[in-house]
JSON list of C-alpha atoms in Angstrom, two decimals:
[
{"chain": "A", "resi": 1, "resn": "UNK", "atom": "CA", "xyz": [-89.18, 22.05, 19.38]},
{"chain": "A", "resi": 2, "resn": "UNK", "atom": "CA", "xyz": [-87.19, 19.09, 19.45]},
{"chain": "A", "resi": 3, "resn": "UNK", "atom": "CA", "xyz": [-86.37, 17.70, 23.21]},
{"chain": "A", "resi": 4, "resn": "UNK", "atom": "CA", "xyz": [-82.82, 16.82, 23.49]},
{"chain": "A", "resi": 5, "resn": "UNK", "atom": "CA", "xyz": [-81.36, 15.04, 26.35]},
{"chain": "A", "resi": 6, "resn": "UNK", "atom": "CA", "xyz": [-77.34, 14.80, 27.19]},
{"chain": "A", "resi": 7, "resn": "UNK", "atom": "CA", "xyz": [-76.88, 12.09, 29.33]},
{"chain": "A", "resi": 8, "resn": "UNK", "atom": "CA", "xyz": [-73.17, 11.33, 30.56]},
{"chain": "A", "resi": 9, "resn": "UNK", "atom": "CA", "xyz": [-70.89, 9.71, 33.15]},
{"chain": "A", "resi": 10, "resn": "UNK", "atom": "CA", "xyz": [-68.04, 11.41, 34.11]},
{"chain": "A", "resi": 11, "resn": "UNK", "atom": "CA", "xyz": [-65.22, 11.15, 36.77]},
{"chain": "A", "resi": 12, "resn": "UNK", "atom": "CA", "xyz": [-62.52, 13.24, 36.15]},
{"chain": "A", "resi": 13, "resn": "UNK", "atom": "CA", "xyz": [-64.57, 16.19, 34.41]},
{"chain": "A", "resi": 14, "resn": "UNK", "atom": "CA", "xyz": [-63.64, 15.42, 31.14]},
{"chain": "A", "resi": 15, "resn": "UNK", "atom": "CA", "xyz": [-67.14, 14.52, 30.32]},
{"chain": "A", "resi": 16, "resn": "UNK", "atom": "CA", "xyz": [-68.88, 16.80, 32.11]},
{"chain": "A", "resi": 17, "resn": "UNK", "atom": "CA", "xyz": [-66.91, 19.53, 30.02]},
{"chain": "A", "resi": 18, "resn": "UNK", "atom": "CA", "xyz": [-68.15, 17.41, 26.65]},
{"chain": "A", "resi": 19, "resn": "UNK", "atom": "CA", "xyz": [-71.48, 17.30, 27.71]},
{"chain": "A", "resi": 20, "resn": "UNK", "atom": "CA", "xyz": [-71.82, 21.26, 28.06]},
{"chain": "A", "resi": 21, "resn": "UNK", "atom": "CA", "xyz": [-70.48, 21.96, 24.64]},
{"chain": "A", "resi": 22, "resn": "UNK", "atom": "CA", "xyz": [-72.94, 20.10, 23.30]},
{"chain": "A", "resi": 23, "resn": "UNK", "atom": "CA", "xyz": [-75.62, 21.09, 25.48]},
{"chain": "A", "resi": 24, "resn": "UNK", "atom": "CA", "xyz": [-74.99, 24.97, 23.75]},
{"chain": "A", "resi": 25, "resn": "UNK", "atom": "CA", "xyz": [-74.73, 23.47, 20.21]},
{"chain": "A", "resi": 26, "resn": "UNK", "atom": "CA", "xyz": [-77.98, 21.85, 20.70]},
{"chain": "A", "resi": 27, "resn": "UNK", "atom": "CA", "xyz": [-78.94, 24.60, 22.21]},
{"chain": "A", "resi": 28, "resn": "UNK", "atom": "CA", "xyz": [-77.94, 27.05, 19.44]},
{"chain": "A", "resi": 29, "resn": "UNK", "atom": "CA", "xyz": [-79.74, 24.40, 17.04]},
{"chain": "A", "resi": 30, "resn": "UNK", "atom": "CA", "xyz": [-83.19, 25.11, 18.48]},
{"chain": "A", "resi": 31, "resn": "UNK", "atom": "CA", "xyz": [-83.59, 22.03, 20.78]},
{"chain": "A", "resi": 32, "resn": "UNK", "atom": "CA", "xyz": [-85.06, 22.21, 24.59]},
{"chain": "A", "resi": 33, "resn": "UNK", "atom": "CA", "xyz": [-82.18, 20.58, 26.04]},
{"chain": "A", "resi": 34, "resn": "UNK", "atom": "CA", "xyz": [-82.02, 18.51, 29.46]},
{"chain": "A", "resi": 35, "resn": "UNK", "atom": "CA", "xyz": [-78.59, 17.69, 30.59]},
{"chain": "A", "resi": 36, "resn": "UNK", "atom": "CA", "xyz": [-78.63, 14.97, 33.15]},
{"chain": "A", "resi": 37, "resn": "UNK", "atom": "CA", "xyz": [-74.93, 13.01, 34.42]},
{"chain": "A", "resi": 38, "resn": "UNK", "atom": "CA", "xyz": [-75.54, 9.70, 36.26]},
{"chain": "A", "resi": 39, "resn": "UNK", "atom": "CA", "xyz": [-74.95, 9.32, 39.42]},
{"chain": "A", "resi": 40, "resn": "UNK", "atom": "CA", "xyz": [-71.43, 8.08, 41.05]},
{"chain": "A", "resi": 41, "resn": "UNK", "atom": "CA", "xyz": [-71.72, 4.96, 42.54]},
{"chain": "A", "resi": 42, "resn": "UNK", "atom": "CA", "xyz": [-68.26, 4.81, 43.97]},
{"chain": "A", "resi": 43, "resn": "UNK", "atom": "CA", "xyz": [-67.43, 6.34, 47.85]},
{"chain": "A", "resi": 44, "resn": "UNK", "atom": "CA", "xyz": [-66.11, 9.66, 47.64]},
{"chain": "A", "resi": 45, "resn": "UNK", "atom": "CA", "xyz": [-63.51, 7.94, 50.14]},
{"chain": "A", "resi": 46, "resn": "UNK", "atom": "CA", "xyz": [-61.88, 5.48, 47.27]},
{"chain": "A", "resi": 47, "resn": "UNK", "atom": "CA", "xyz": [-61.36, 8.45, 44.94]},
{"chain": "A", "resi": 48, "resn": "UNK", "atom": "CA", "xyz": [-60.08, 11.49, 47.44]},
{"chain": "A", "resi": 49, "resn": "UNK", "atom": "CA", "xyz": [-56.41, 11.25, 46.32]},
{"chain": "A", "resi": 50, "resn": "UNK", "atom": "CA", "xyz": [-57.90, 11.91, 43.32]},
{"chain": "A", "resi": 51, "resn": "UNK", "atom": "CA", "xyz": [-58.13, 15.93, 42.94]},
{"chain": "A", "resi": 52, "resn": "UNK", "atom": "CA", "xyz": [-59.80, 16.10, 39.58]},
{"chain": "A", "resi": 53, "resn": "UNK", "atom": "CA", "xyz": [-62.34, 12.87, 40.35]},
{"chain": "A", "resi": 54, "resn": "UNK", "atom": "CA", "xyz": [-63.29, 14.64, 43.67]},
{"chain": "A", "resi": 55, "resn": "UNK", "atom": "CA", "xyz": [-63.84, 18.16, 42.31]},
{"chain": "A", "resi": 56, "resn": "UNK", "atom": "CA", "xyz": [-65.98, 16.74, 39.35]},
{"chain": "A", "resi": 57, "resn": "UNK", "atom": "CA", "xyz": [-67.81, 14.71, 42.18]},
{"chain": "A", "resi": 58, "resn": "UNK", "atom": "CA", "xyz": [-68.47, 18.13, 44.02]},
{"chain": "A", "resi": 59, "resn": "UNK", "atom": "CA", "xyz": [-69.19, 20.44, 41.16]},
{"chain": "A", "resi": 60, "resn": "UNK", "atom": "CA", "xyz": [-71.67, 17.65, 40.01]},
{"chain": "A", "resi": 61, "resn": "UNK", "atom": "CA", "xyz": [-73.39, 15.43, 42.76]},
{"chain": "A", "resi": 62, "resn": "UNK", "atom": "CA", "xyz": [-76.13, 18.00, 43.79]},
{"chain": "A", "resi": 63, "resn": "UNK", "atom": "CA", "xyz": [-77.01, 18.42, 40.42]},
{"chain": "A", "resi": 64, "resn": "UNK", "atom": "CA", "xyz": [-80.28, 16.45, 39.08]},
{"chain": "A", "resi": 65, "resn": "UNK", "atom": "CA", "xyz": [-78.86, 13.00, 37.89]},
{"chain": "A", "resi": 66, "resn": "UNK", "atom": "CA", "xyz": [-80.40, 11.30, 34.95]},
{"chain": "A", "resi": 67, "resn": "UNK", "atom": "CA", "xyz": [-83.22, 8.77, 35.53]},
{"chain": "A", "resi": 68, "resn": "UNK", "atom": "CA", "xyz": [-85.35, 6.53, 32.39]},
{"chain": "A", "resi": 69, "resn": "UNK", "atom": "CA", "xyz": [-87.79, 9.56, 32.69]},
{"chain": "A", "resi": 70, "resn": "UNK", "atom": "CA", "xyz": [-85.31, 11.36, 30.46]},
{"chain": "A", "resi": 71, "resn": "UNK", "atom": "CA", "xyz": [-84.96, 9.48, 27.73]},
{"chain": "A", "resi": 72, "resn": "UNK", "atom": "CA", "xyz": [-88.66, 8.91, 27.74]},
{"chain": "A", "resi": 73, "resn": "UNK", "atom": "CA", "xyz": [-88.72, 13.03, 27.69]},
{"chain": "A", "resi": 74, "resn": "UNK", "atom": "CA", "xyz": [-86.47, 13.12, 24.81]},
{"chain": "A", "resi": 75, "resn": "UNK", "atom": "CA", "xyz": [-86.76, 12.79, 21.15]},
{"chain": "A", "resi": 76, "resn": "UNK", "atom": "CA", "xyz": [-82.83, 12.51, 20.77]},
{"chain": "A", "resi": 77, "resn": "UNK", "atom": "CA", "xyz": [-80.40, 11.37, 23.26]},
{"chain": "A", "resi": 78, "resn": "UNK", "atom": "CA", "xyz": [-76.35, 11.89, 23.05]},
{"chain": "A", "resi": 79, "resn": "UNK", "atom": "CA", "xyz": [-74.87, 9.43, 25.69]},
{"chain": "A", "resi": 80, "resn": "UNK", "atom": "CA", "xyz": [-71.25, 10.07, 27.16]},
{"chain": "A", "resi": 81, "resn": "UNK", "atom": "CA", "xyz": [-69.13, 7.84, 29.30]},
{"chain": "A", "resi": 82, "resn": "UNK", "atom": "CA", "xyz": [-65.37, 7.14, 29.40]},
{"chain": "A", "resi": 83, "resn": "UNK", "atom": "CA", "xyz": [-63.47, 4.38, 28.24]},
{"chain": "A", "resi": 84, "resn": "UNK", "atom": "CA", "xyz": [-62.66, 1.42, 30.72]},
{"chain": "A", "resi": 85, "resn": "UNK", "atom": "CA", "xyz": [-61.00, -1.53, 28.61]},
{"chain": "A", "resi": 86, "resn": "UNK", "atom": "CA", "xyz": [-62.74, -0.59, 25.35]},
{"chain": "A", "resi": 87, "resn": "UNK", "atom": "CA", "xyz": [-66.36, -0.53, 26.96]},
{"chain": "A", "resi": 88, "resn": "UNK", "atom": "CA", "xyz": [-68.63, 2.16, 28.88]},
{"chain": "A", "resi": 89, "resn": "UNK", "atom": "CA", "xyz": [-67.73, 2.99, 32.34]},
{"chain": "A", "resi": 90, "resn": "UNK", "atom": "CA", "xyz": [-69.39, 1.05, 35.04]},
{"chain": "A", "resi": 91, "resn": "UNK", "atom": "CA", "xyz": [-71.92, 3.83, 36.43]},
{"chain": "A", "resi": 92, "resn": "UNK", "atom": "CA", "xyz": [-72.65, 4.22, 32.97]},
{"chain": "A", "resi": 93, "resn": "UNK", "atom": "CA", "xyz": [-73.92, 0.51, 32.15]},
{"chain": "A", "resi": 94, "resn": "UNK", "atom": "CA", "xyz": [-75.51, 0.59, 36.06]},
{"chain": "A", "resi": 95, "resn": "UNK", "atom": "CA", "xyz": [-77.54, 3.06, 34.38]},
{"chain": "A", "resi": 96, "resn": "UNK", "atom": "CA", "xyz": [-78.26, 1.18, 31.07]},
{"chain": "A", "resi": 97, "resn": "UNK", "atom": "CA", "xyz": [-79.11, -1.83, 32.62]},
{"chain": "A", "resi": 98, "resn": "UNK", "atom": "CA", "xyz": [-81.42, -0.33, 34.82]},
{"chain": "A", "resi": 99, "resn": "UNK", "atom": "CA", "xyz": [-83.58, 0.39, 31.83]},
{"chain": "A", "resi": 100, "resn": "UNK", "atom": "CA", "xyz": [-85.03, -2.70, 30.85]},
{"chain": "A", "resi": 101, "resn": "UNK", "atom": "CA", "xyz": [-88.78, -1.77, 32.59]},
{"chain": "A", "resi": 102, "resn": "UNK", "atom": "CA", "xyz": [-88.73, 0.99, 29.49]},
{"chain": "A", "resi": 103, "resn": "UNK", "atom": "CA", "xyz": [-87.23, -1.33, 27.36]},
{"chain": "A", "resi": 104, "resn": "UNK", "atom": "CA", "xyz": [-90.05, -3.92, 27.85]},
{"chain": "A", "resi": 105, "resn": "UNK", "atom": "CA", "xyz": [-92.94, -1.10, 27.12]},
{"chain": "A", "resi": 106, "resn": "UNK", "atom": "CA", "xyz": [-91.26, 0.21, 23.74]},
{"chain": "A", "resi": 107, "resn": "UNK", "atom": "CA", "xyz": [-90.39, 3.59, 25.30]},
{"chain": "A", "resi": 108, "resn": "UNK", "atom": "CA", "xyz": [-86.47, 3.50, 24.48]},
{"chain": "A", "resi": 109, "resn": "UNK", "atom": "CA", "xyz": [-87.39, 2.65, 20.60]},
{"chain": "A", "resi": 110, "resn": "UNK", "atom": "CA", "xyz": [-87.53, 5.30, 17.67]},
{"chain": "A", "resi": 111, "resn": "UNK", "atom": "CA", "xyz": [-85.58, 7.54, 19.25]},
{"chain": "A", "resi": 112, "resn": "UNK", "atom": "CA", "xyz": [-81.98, 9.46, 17.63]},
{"chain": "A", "resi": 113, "resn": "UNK", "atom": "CA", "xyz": [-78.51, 8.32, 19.80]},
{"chain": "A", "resi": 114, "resn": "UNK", "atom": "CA", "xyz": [-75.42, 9.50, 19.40]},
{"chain": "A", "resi": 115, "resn": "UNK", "atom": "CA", "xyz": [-72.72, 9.24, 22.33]},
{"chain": "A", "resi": 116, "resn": "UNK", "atom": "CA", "xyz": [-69.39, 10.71, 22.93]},
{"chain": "A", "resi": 117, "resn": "UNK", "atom": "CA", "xyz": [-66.20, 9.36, 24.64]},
{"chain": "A", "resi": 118, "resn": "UNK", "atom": "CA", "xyz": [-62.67, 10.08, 26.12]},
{"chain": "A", "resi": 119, "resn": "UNK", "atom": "CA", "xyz": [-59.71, 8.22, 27.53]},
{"chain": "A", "resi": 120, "resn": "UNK", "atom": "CA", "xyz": [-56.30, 8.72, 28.47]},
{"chain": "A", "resi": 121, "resn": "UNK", "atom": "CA", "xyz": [-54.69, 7.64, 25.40]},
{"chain": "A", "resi": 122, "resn": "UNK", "atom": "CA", "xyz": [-55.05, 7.92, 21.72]},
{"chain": "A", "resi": 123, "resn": "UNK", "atom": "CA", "xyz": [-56.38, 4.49, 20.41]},
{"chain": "A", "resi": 124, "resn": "UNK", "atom": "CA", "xyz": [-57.11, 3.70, 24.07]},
{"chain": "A", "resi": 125, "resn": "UNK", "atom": "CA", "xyz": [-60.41, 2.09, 23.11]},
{"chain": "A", "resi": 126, "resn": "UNK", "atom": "CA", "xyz": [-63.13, 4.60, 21.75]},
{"chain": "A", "resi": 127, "resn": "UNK", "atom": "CA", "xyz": [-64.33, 3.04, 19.08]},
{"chain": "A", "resi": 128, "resn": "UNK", "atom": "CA", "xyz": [-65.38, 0.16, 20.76]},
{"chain": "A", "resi": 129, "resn": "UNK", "atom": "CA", "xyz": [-66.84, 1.94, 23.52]},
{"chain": "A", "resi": 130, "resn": "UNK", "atom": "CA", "xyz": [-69.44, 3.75, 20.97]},
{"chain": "A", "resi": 131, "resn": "UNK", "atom": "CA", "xyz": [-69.71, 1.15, 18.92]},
{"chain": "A", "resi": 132, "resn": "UNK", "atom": "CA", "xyz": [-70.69, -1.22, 22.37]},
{"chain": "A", "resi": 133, "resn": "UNK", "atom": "CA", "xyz": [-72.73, 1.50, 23.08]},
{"chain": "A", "resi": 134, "resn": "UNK", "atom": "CA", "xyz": [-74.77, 1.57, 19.88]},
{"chain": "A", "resi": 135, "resn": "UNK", "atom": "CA", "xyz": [-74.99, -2.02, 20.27]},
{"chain": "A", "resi": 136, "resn": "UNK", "atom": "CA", "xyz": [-77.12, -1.80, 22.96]},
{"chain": "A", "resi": 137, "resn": "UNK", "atom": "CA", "xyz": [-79.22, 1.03, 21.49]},
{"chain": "A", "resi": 138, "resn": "UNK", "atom": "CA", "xyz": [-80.28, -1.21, 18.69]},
{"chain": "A", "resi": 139, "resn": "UNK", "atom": "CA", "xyz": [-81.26, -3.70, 20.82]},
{"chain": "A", "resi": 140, "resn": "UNK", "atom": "CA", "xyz": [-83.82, -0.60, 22.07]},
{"chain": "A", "resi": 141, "resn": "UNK", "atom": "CA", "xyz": [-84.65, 0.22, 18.32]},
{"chain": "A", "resi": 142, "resn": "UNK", "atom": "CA", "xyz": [-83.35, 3.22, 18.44]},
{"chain": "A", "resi": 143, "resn": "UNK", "atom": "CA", "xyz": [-82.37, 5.38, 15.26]},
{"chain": "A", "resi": 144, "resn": "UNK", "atom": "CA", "xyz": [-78.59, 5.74, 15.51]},
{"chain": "A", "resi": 145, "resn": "UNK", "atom": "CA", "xyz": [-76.94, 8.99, 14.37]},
{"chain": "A", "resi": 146, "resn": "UNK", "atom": "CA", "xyz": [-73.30, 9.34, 14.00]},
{"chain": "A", "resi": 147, "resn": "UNK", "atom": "CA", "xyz": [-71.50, 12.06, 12.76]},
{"chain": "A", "resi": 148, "resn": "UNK", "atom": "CA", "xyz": [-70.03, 9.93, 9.65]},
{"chain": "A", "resi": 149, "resn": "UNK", "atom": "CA", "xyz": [-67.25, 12.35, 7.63]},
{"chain": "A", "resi": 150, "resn": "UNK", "atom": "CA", "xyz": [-70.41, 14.73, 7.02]},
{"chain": "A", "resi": 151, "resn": "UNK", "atom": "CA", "xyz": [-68.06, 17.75, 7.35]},
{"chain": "A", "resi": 152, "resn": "UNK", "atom": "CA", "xyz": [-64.62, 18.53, 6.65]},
{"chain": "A", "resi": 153, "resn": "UNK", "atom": "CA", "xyz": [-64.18, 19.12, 10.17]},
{"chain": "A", "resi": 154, "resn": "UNK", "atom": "CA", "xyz": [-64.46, 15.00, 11.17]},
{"chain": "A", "resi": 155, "resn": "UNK", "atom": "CA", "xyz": [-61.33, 14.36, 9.14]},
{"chain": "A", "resi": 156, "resn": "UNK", "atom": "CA", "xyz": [-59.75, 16.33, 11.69]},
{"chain": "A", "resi": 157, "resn": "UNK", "atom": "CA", "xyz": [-60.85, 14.93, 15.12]},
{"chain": "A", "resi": 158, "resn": "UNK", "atom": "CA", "xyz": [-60.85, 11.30, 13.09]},
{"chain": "A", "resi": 159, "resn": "UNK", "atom": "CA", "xyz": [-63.83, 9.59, 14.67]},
{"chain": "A", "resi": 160, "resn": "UNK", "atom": "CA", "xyz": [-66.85, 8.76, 12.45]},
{"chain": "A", "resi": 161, "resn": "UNK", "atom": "CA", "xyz": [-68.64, 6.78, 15.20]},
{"chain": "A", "resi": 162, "resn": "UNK", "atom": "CA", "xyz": [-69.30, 9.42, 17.79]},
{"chain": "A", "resi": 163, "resn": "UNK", "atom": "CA", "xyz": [-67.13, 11.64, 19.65]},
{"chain": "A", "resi": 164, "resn": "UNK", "atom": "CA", "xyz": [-63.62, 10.97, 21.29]},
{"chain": "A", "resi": 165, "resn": "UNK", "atom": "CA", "xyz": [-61.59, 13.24, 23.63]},
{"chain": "A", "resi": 166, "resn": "UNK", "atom": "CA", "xyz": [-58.09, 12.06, 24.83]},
{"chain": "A", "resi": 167, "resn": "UNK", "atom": "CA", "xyz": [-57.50, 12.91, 28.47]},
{"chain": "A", "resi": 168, "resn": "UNK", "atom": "CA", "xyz": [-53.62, 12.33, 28.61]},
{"chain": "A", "resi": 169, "resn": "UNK", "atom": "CA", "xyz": [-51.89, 10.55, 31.26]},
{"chain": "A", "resi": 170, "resn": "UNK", "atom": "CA", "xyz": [-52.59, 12.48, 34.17]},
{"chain": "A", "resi": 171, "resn": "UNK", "atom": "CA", "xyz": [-56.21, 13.91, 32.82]},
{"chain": "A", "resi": 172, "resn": "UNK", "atom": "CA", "xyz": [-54.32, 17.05, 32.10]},
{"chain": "A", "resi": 173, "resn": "UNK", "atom": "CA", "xyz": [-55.68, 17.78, 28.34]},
{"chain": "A", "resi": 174, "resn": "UNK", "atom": "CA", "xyz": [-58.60, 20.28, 28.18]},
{"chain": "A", "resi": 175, "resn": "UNK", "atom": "CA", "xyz": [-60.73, 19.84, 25.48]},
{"chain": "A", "resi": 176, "resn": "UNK", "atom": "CA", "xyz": [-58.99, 20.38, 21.77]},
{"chain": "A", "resi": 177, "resn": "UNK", "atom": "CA", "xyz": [-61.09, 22.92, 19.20]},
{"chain": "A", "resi": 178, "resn": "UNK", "atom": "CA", "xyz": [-61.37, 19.96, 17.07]},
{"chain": "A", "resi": 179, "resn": "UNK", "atom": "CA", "xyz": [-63.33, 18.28, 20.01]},
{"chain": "A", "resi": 180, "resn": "UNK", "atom": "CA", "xyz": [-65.62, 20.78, 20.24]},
{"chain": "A", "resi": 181, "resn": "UNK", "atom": "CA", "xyz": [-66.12, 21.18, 16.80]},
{"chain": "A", "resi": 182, "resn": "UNK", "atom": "CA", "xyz": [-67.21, 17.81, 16.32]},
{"chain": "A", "resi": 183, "resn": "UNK", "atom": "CA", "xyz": [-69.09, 18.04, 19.69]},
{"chain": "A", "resi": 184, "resn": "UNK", "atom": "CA", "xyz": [-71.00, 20.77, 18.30]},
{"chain": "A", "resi": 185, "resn": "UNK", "atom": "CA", "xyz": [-71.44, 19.00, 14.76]},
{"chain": "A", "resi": 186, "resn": "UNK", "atom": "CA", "xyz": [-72.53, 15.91, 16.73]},
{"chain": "A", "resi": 187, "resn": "UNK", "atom": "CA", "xyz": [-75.12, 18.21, 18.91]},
{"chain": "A", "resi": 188, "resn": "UNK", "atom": "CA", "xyz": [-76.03, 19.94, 15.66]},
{"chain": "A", "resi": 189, "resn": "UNK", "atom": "CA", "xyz": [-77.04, 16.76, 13.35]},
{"chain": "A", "resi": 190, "resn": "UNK", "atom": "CA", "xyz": [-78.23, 14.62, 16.18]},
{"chain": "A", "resi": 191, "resn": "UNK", "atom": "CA", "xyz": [-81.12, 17.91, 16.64]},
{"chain": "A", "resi": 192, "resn": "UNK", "atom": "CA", "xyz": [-81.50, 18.23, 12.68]},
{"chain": "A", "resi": 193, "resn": "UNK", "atom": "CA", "xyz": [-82.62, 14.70, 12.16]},
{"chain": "A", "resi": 194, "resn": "UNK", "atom": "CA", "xyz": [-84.96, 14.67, 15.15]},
{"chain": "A", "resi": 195, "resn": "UNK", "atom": "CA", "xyz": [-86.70, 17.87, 13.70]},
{"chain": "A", "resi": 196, "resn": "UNK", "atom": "CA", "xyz": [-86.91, 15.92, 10.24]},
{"chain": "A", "resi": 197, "resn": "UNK", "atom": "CA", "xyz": [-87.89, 12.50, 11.63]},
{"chain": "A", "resi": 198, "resn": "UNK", "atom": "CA", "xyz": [-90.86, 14.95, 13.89]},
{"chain": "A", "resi": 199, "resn": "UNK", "atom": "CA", "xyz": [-91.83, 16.50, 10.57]}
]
C-alpha cells in the first residue's frame, strides 16, 4: 500500500479544507494516508481580529503537526501552502528549511511531490508558488508529479502545475467543484505513480 502524506500550511482554512479532499481521494485510491499541517509560528494575539485565521488556528493547533519523519514515512508527498508575493507562506518554508539534516542523508530523494495552492485573487501568484516549490524539491531529487492537462477536467480549473484555489477578497470563497475535482485528480495520480514506481 502506497504511504501518502498531505502536508500543508494554512491560515485562514482554505488549505486545511484542500488538504482533506485530497486526503479522501487518496484515500479512495488505496493509499495509507497521513495528513500533517505545520505548525503556526505567528501569536494567536497578531491574528485575533482575524475570525477565520483564529478558528483555523483552533480547529487545527492540537492536531499532530508535520515533522521530517513524515516525509521520510511517505512514498508520495502533496505539499500545500498559500500564496505570499508569488512564493510559499513563511511557516511553510520554516518547515522546508528545517529539512536539510534529511536532505544531507538522501532521505527527501526519489520520492513523488505534488503541492497545491490558494490566494485571494485570480493570477495572484500560484504558479510561481508551485513552481518555487518544485524548485526546491528537485534540489531533494524528488520525482515531481503534476497533474499536466491529463483529464478534461484540468482545462477547467486551468492549472497544469499543481493545484490553485482562489480565496476572494475577504477569504469568503469555499472551495469550487472544479477545485476538488482537480484536488482529487491530483490525490489520485500522485498515488497511481507511487504504486507504479513501488512495482
Amino acid at each position: 500500500m502506497t504511504k501518502l502524506a498531505i502536508i500543508y500550511y494554512s491560515a485562514t482554512g482554505h488549505g486545511t479544507a484542500m488538504a482533506r479532499r485530497a486526503a479522501g481521494a487518496g484515500e479512495a485510491a488505496g493509499a495509507e494516508v497521513r495528513v500533517r499541517h505545520i505548525a503556526e509560528t505567528r501569536d494567536p494575539a497578531t491574528f485575533a481580529d482575524n475570525p477565520a485565521w483564529s478558528a483555523n488556528y483552533a480547529a487545527t493547533k492540537d492536531a499532530p503537526a508535520a515533522t521530517g519523519q513524515d516525509i521520510v514515512w511517505a512514498d508520495a508527498v502533496i505539499f500545500g501552502s498559500p500564496t505570499r508575493f508569488g512564493s510559499t507562506a513563511g511557516p511553510f518554508q520554516t518547515f522546508m528549511d528545517s529539512l536539510g539534516g534529511l536532505w544531507a542523508q538522501g532521505k527527501l530523494a526519489d520520492r513523488v511531490y505534488a503541492g497545491f495552492t490558494s490566494s485571494q485573487t485570480a493570477h495572484g501568484g500560484q504558479e510561481a508558488t508551485l513552481l518555487g516549490l518544485y524548485v526546491s524539491l528537485m534540489h531533494w531529487g524528488g520525482i515531481v508529479v503534476a497533474p499536466g492537462y491529463t483529464d478534461p477536467l484540468k482545462f477547467a480549473d486551468g492549472n497544469p502545475y499543481g493545484v490553485g484555489h482562489i480565496t476572494g477578497p475577504q477569504n469568503q470563497n469555499e472551495l469550487a467543484d472544479e477545485t476538488v475535482a482537480a484536488l482529487e485528480h491530483l490525490a489520485t495520480r500522485v498515488v497511481g505513480v507511487a504504486d507504479r514506481l513501488s512495482r
